[in-house]
PDB file of C-alpha atoms in Angstrom:
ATOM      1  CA  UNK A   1     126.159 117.863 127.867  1.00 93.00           C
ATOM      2  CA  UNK A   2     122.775 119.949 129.081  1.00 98.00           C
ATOM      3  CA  UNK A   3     122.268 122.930 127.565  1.00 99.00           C
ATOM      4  CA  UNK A   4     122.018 125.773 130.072  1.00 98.00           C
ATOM      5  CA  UNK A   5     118.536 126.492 128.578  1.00 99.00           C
ATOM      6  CA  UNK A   6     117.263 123.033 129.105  1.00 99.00           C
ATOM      7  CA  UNK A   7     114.133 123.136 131.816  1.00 99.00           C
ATOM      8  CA  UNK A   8     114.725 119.650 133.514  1.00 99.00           C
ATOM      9  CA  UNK A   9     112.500 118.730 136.413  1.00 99.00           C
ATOM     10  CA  UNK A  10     114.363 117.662 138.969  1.00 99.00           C
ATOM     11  CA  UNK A  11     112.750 113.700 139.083  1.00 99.00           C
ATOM     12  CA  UNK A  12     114.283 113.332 135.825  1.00 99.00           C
ATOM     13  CA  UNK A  13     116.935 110.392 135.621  1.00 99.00           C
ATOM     14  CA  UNK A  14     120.170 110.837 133.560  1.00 99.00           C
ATOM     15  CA  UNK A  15     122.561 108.712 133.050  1.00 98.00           C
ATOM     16  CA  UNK A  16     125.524 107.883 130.611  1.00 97.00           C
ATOM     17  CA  UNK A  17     126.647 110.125 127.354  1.00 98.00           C
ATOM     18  CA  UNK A  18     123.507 112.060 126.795  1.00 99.00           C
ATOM     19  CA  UNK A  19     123.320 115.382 125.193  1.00 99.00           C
ATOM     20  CA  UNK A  20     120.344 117.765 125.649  1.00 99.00           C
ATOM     21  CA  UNK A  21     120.569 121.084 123.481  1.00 99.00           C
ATOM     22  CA  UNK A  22     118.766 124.414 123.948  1.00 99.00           C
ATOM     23  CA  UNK A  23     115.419 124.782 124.762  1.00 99.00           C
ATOM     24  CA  UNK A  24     114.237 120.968 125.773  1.00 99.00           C
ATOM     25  CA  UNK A  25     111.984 120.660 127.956  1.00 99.00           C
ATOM     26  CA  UNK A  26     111.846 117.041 130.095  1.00 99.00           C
ATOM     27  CA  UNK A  27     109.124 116.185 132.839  1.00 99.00           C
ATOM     28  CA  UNK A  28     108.685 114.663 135.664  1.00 99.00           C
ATOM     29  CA  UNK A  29     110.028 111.082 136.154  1.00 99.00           C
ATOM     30  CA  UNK A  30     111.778 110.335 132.718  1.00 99.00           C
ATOM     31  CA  UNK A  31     114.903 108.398 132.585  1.00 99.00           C
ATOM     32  CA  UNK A  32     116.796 109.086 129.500  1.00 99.00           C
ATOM     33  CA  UNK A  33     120.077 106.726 129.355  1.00 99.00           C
ATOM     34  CA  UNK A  34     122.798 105.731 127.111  1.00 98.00           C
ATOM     35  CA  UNK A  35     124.513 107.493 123.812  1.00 99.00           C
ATOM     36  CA  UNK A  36     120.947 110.128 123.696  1.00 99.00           C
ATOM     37  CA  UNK A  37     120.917 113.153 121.961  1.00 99.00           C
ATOM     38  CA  UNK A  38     117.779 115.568 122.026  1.00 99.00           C
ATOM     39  CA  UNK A  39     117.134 117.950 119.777  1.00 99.00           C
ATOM     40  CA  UNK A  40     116.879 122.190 120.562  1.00 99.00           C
ATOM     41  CA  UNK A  41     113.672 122.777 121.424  1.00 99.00           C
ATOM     42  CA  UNK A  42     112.094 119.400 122.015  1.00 99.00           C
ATOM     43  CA  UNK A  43     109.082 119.095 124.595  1.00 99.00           C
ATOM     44  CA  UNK A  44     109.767 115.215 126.615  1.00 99.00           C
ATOM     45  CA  UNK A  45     106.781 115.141 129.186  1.00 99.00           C
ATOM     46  CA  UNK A  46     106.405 113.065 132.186  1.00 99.00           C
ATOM     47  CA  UNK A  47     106.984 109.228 132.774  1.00 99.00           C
ATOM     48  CA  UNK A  48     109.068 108.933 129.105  1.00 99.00           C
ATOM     49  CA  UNK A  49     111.920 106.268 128.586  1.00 99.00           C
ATOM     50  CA  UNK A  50     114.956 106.948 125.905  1.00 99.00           C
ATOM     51  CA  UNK A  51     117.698 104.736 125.515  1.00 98.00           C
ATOM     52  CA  UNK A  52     120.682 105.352 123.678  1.00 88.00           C
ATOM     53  CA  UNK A  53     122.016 104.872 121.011  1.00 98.00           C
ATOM     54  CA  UNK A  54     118.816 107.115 119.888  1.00 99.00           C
ATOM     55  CA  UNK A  55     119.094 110.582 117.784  1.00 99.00           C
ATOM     56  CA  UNK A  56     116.243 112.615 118.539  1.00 99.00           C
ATOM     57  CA  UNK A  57     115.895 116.164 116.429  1.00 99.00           C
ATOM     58  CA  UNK A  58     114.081 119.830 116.819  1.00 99.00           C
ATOM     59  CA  UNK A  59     111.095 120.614 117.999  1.00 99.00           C
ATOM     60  CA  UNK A  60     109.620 117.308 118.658  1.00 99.00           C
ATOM     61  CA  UNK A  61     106.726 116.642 121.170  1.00 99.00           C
ATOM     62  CA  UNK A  62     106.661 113.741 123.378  1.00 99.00           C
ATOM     63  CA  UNK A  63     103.743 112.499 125.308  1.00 99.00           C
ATOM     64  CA  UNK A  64     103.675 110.481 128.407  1.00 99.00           C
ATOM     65  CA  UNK A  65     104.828 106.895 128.731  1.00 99.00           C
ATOM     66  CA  UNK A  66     106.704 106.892 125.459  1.00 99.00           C
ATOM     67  CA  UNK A  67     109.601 104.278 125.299  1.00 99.00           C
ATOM     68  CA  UNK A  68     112.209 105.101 122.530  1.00 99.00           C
ATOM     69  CA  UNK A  69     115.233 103.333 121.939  1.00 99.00           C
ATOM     70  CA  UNK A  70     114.595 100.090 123.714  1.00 98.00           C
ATOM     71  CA  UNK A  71     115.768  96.755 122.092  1.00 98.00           C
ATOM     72  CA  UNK A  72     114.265  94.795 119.271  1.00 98.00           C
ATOM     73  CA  UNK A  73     111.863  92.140 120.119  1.00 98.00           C
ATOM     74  CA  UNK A  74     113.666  90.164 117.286  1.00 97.00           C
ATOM     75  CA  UNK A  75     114.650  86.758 118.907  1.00 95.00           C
ATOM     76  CA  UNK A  76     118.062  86.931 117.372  1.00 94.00           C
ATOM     77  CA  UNK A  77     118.858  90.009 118.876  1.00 95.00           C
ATOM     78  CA  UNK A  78     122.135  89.978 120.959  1.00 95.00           C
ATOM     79  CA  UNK A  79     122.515  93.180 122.562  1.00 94.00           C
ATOM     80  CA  UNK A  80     124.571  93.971 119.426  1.00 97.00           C
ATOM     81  CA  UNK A  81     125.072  98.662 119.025  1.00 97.00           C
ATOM     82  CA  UNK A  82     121.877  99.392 117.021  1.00 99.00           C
ATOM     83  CA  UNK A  83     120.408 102.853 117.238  1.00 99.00           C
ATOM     84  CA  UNK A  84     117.060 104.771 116.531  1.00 99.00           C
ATOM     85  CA  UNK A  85     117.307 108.387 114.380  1.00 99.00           C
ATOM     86  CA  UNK A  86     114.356 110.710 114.723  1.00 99.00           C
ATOM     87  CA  UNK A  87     114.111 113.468 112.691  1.00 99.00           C
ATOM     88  CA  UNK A  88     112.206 117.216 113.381  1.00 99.00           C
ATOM     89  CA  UNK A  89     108.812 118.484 114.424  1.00 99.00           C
ATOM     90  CA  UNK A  90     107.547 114.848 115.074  1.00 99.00           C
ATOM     91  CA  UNK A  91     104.290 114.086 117.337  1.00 99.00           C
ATOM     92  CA  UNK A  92     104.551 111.189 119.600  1.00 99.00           C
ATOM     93  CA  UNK A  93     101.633 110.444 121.652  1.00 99.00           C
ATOM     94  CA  UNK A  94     101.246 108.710 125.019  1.00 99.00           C
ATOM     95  CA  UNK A  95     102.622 105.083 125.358  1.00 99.00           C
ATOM     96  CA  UNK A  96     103.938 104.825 121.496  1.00 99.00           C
ATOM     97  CA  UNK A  97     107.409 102.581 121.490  1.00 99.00           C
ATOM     98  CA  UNK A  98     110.326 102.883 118.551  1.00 99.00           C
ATOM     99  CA  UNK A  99     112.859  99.821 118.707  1.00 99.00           C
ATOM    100  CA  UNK A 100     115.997 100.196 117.910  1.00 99.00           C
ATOM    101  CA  UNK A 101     117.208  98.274 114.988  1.00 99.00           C
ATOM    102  CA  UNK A 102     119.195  94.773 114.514  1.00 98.00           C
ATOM    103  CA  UNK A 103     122.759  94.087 112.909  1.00 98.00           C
ATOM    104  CA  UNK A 104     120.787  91.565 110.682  1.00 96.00           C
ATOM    105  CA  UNK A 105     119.384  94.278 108.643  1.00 97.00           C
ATOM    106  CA  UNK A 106     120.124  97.982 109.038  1.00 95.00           C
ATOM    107  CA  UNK A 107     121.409  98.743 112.457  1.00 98.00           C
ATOM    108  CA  UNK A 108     119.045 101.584 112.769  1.00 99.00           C
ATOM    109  CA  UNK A 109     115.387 102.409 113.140  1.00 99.00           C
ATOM    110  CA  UNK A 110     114.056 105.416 111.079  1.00 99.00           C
ATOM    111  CA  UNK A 111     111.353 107.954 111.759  1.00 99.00           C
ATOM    112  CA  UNK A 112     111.297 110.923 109.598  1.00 99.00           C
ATOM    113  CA  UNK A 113     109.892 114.899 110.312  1.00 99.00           C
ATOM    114  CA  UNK A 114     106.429 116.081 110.517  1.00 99.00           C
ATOM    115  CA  UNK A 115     104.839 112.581 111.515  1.00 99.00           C
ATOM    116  CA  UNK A 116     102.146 111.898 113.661  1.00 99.00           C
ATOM    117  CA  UNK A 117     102.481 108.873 116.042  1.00 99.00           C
ATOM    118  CA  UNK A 118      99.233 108.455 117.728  1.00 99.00           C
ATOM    119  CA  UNK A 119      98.599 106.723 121.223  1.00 99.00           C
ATOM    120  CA  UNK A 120     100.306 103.437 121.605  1.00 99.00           C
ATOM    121  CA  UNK A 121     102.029 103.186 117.960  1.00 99.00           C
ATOM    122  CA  UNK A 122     104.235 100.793 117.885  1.00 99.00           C
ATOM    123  CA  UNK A 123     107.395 100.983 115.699  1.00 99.00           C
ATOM    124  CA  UNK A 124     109.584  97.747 115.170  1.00 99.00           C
ATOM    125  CA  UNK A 125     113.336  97.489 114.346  1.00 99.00           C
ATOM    126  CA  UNK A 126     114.415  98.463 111.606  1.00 99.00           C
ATOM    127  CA  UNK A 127     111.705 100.339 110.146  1.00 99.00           C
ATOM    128  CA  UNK A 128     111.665 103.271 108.037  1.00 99.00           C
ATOM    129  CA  UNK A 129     108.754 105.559 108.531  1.00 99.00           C
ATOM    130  CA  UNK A 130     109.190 108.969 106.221  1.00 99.00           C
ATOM    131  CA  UNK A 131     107.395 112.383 106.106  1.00 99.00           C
ATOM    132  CA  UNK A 132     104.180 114.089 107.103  1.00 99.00           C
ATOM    133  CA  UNK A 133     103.116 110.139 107.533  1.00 99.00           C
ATOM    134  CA  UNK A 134     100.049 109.898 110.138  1.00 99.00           C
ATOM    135  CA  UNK A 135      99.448 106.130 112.089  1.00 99.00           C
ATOM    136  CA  UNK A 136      96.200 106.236 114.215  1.00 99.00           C
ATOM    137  CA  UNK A 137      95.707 105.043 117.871  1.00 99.00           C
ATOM    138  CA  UNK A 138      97.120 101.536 118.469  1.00 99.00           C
ATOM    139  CA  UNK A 139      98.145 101.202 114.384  1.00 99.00           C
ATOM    140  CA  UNK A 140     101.199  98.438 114.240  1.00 99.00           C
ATOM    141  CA  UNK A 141     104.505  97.925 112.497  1.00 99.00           C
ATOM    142  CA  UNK A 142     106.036  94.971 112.373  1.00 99.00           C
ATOM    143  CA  UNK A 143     110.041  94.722 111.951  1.00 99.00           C
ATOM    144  CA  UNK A 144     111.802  95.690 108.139  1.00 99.00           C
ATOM    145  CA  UNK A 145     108.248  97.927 107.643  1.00 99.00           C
ATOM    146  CA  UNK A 146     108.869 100.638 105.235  1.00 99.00           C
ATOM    147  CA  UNK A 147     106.132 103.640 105.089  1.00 99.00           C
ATOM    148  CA  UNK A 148     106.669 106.151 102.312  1.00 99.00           C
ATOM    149  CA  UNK A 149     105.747 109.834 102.428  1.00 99.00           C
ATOM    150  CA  UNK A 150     102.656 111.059 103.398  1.00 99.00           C
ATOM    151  CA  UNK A 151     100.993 107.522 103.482  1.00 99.00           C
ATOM    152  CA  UNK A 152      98.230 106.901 106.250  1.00 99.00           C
ATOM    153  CA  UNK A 153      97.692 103.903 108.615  1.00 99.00           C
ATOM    154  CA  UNK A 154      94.526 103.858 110.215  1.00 99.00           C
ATOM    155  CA  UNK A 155      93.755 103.204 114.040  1.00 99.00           C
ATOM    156  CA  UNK A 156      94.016  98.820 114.708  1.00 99.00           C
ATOM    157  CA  UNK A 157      96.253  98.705 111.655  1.00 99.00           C
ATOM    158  CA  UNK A 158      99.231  96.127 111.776  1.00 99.00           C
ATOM    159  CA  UNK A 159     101.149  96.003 109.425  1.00 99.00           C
ATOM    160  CA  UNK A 160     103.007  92.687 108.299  1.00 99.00           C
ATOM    161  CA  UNK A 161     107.384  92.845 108.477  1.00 99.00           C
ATOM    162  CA  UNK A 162     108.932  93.659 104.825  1.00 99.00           C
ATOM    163  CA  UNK A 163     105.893  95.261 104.003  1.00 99.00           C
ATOM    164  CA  UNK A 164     106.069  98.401 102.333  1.00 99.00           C
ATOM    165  CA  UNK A 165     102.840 101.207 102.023  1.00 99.00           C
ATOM    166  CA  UNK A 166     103.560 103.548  99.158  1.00 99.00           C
ATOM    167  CA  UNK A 167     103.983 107.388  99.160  1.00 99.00           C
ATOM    168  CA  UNK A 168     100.245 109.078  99.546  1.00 99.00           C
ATOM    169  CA  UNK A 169      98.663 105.677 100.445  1.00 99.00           C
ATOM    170  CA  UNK A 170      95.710 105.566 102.786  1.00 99.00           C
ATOM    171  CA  UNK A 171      94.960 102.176 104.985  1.00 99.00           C
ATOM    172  CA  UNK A 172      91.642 101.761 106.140  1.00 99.00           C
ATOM    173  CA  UNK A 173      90.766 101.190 109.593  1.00 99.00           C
ATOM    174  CA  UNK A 174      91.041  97.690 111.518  1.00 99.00           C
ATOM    175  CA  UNK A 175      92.609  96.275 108.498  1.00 99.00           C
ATOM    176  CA  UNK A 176      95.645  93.274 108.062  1.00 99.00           C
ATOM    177  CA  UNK A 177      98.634  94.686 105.815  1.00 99.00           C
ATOM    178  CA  UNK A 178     100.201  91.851 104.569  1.00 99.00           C
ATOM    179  CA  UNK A 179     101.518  92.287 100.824  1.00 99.00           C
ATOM    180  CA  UNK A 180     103.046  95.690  99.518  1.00 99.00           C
ATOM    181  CA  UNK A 181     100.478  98.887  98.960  1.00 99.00           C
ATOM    182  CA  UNK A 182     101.308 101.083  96.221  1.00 99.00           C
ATOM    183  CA  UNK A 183     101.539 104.434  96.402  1.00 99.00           C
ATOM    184  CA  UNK A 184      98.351 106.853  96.581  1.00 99.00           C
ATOM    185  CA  UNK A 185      96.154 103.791  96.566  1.00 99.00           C
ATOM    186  CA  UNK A 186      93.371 103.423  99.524  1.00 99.00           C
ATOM    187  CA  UNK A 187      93.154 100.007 100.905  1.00 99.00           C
ATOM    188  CA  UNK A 188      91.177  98.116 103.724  1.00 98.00           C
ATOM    189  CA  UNK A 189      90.695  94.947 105.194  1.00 98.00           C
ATOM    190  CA  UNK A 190      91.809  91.540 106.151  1.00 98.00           C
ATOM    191  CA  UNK A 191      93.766  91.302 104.345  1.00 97.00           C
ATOM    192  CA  UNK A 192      93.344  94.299 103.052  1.00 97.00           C
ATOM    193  CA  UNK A 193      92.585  95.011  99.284  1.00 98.00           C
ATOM    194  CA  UNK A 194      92.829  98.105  96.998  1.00 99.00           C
ATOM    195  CA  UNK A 195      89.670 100.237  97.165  1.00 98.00           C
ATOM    196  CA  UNK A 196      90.834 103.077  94.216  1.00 98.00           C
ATOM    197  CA  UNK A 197      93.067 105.697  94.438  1.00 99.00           C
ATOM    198  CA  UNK A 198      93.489 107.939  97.603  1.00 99.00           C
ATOM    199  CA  UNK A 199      91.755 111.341  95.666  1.00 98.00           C
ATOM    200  CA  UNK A 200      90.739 113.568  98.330  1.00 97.00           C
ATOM    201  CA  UNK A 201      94.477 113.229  99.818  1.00 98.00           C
ATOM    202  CA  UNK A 202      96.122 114.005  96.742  1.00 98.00           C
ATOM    203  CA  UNK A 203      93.856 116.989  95.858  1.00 97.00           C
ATOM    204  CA  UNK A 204      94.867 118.310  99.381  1.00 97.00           C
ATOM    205  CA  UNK A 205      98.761 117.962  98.550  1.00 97.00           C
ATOM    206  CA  UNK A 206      98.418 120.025  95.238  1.00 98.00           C
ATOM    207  CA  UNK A 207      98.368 117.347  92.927  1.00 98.00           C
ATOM    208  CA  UNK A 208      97.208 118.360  89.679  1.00 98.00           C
ATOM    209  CA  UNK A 209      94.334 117.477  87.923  1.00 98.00           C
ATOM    210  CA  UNK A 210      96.257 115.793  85.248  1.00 99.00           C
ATOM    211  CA  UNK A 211      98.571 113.743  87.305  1.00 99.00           C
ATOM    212  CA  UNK A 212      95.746 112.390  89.365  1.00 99.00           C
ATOM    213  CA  UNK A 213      93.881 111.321  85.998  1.00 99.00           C
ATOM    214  CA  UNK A 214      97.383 109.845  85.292  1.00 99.00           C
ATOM    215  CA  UNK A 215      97.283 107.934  88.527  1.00 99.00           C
ATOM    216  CA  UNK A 216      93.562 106.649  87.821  1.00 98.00           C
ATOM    217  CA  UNK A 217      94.896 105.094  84.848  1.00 98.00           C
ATOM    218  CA  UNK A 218      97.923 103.499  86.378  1.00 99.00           C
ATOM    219  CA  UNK A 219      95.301 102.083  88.924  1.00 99.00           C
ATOM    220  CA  UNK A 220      93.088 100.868  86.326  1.00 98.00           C
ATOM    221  CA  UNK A 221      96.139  99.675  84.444  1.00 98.00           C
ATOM    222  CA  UNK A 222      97.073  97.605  87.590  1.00 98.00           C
ATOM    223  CA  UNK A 223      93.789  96.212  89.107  1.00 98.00           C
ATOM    224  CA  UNK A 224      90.530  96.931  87.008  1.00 95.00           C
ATOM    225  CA  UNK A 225      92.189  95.659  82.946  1.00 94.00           C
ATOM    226  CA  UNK A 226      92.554  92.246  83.825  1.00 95.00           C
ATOM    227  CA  UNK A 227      96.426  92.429  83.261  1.00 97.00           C
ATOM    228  CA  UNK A 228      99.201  90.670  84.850  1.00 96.00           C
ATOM    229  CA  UNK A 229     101.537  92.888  87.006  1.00 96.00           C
ATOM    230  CA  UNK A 230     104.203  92.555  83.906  1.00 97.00           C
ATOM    231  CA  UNK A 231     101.477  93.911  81.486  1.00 98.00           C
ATOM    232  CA  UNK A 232     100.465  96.246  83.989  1.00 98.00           C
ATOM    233  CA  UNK A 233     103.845  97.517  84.061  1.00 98.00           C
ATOM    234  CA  UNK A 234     104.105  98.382  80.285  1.00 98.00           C
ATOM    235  CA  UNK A 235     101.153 100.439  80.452  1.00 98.00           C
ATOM    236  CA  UNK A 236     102.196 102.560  83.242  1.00 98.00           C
ATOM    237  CA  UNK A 237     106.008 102.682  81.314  1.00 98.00           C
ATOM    238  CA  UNK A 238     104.429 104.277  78.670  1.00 98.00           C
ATOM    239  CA  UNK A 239     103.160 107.587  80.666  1.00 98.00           C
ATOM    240  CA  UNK A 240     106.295 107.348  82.749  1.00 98.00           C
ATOM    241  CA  UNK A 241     107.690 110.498  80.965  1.00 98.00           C
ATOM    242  CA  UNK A 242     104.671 112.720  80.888  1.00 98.00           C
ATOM    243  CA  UNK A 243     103.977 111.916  84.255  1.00 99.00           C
ATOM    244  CA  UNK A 244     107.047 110.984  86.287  1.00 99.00           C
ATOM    245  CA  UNK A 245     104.806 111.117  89.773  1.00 98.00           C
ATOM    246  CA  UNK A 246     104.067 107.336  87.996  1.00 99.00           C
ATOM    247  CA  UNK A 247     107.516 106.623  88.804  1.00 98.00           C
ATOM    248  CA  UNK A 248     106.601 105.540  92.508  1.00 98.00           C
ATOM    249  CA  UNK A 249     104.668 102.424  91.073  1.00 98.00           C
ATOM    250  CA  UNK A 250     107.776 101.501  88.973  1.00 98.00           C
ATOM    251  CA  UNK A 251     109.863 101.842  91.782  1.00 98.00           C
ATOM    252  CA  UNK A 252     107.620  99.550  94.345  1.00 98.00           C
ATOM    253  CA  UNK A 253     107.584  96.796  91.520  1.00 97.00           C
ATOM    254  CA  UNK A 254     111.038  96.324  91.684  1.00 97.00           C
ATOM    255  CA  UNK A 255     111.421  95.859  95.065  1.00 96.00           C
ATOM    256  CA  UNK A 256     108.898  94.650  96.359  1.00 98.00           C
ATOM    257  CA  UNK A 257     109.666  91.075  98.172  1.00 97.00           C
ATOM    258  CA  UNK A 258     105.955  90.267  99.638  1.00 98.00           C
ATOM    259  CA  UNK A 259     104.428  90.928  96.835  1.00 98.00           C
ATOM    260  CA  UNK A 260     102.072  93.529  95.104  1.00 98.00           C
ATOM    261  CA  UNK A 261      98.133  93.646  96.881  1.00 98.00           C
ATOM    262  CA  UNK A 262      95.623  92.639  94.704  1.00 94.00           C
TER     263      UNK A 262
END
């Protein structure tokens, strides 16, 4: 179904169930095919690719050369349904690619509302990218990558599969992401290593004072006492219900699988 608002040039390619809603915009020489839905008032420029089964929300800008929805690079990928869900208001810059997911983990690839995708990001199955999260020019995600709200990932980043980068978390430029980065800590290198806590960026998102001298401790607690990540732990427990934006380091902890940076 095309919405009778939808400005289409006529070089665009359509083919199989695709569903464009009011007020998209597609140009010149895209081919959008498969189980596609685009979202009212989406902007899809020239020379894009979108295969279905890919979910595409409002307002989102798409630059040139942008492939979404192709298959996973994962060698034990079949052809199996998989899908990629975008939400709103997203930014998606020239030549950036989103994989759809495997059946071996989630089935789905997920990008979030307010992001900014710069030129030639690169998105792997089955990863979940949140909010108001920025990734600079050529910055990398490997498959089963998690990035948590409002984290950063510098231009030249890649960053290593099962790999999670906390909430607020800024990664340096050029640097190897290979262990789990904790939320609203600054990191850099290869492989990269804390650098303190991420201060100017939570100032900027309202943070106050007190929570961010909360969050100093928790860092010192983890990385400057000489602790071991169980004692570190018990520290930050014990501020957990004063200052519940601690929770996030808790929470990363537990579920972490590669392992904490250190």
């Amino acid at each position: 179904m095309i919405h009778e608002s939808a400005n289409i040039h006529p070089s665009v390619v359509i083919e199989g169930n695709v569903t464009i809603e009011a007020n998209v915009s597609i140009g010149p020489f895209t081919y959008i095919s498969g189980n596609v839905t685009i979202g009212e008032g989406t902007e899809v420029m020239s020379h894009v690719v979108i295969k279905g089964d890919t979910t595409i929300g409002k307002e989102n800008r798409i630059f040139a050369f942008a492939i979404i929805g192709e298959e996973s690079q994962d060698k034990k990928y079949s052809g199996e349904p998989t899908a990629v869900v975008i939400g709103d208001r997203n930014v998606i810059r020239e030549s950036v690619q989103i994989h759809r997911g495997t059946v071996q983990d989630r089935g789905v690839t997920t990008i979030g509302s307010d992001n900014l995708l710069c030129v030639n990001v690169h998105i792997a199955h089955d990863c979940i990218v949140g909010d108001n999260i920025i990734m600079g020019n050529n910055a990398t995600l490997a498959g089963h990558v998690t990035i948590e709200d409002y984290a950063i990932v510098s231009a030249l980043s890649p960053v290593h599969q099962f790999c999670t980068v906390g909430a607020h978390s800024f990664i340096g430029g050029a640097s190897v992401v290979v262990q789990d980065v904790p939320p609203f800590v600054m990191a850099q290198g290869n492989h990269c290593k804390p650098f303190g806590i991420n201060i100017e960026g939570l100032k900027r998102r309202g943070f106050e004072k007190s929570e961010i001298h909360a969050i100093r401790r928790a860092y010192k607690a983890l990385y400057r006492n000489g602790n071991t990540l169980e004692e570190a732990k018990v520290e930050i427990n014990k501020e957990i219900e004063a200052f519940p934006v601690l929770q996030g380091f808790l929470d990363l902890f537990e579920k972490s699988t590669r392992g904490i940076i250190r």
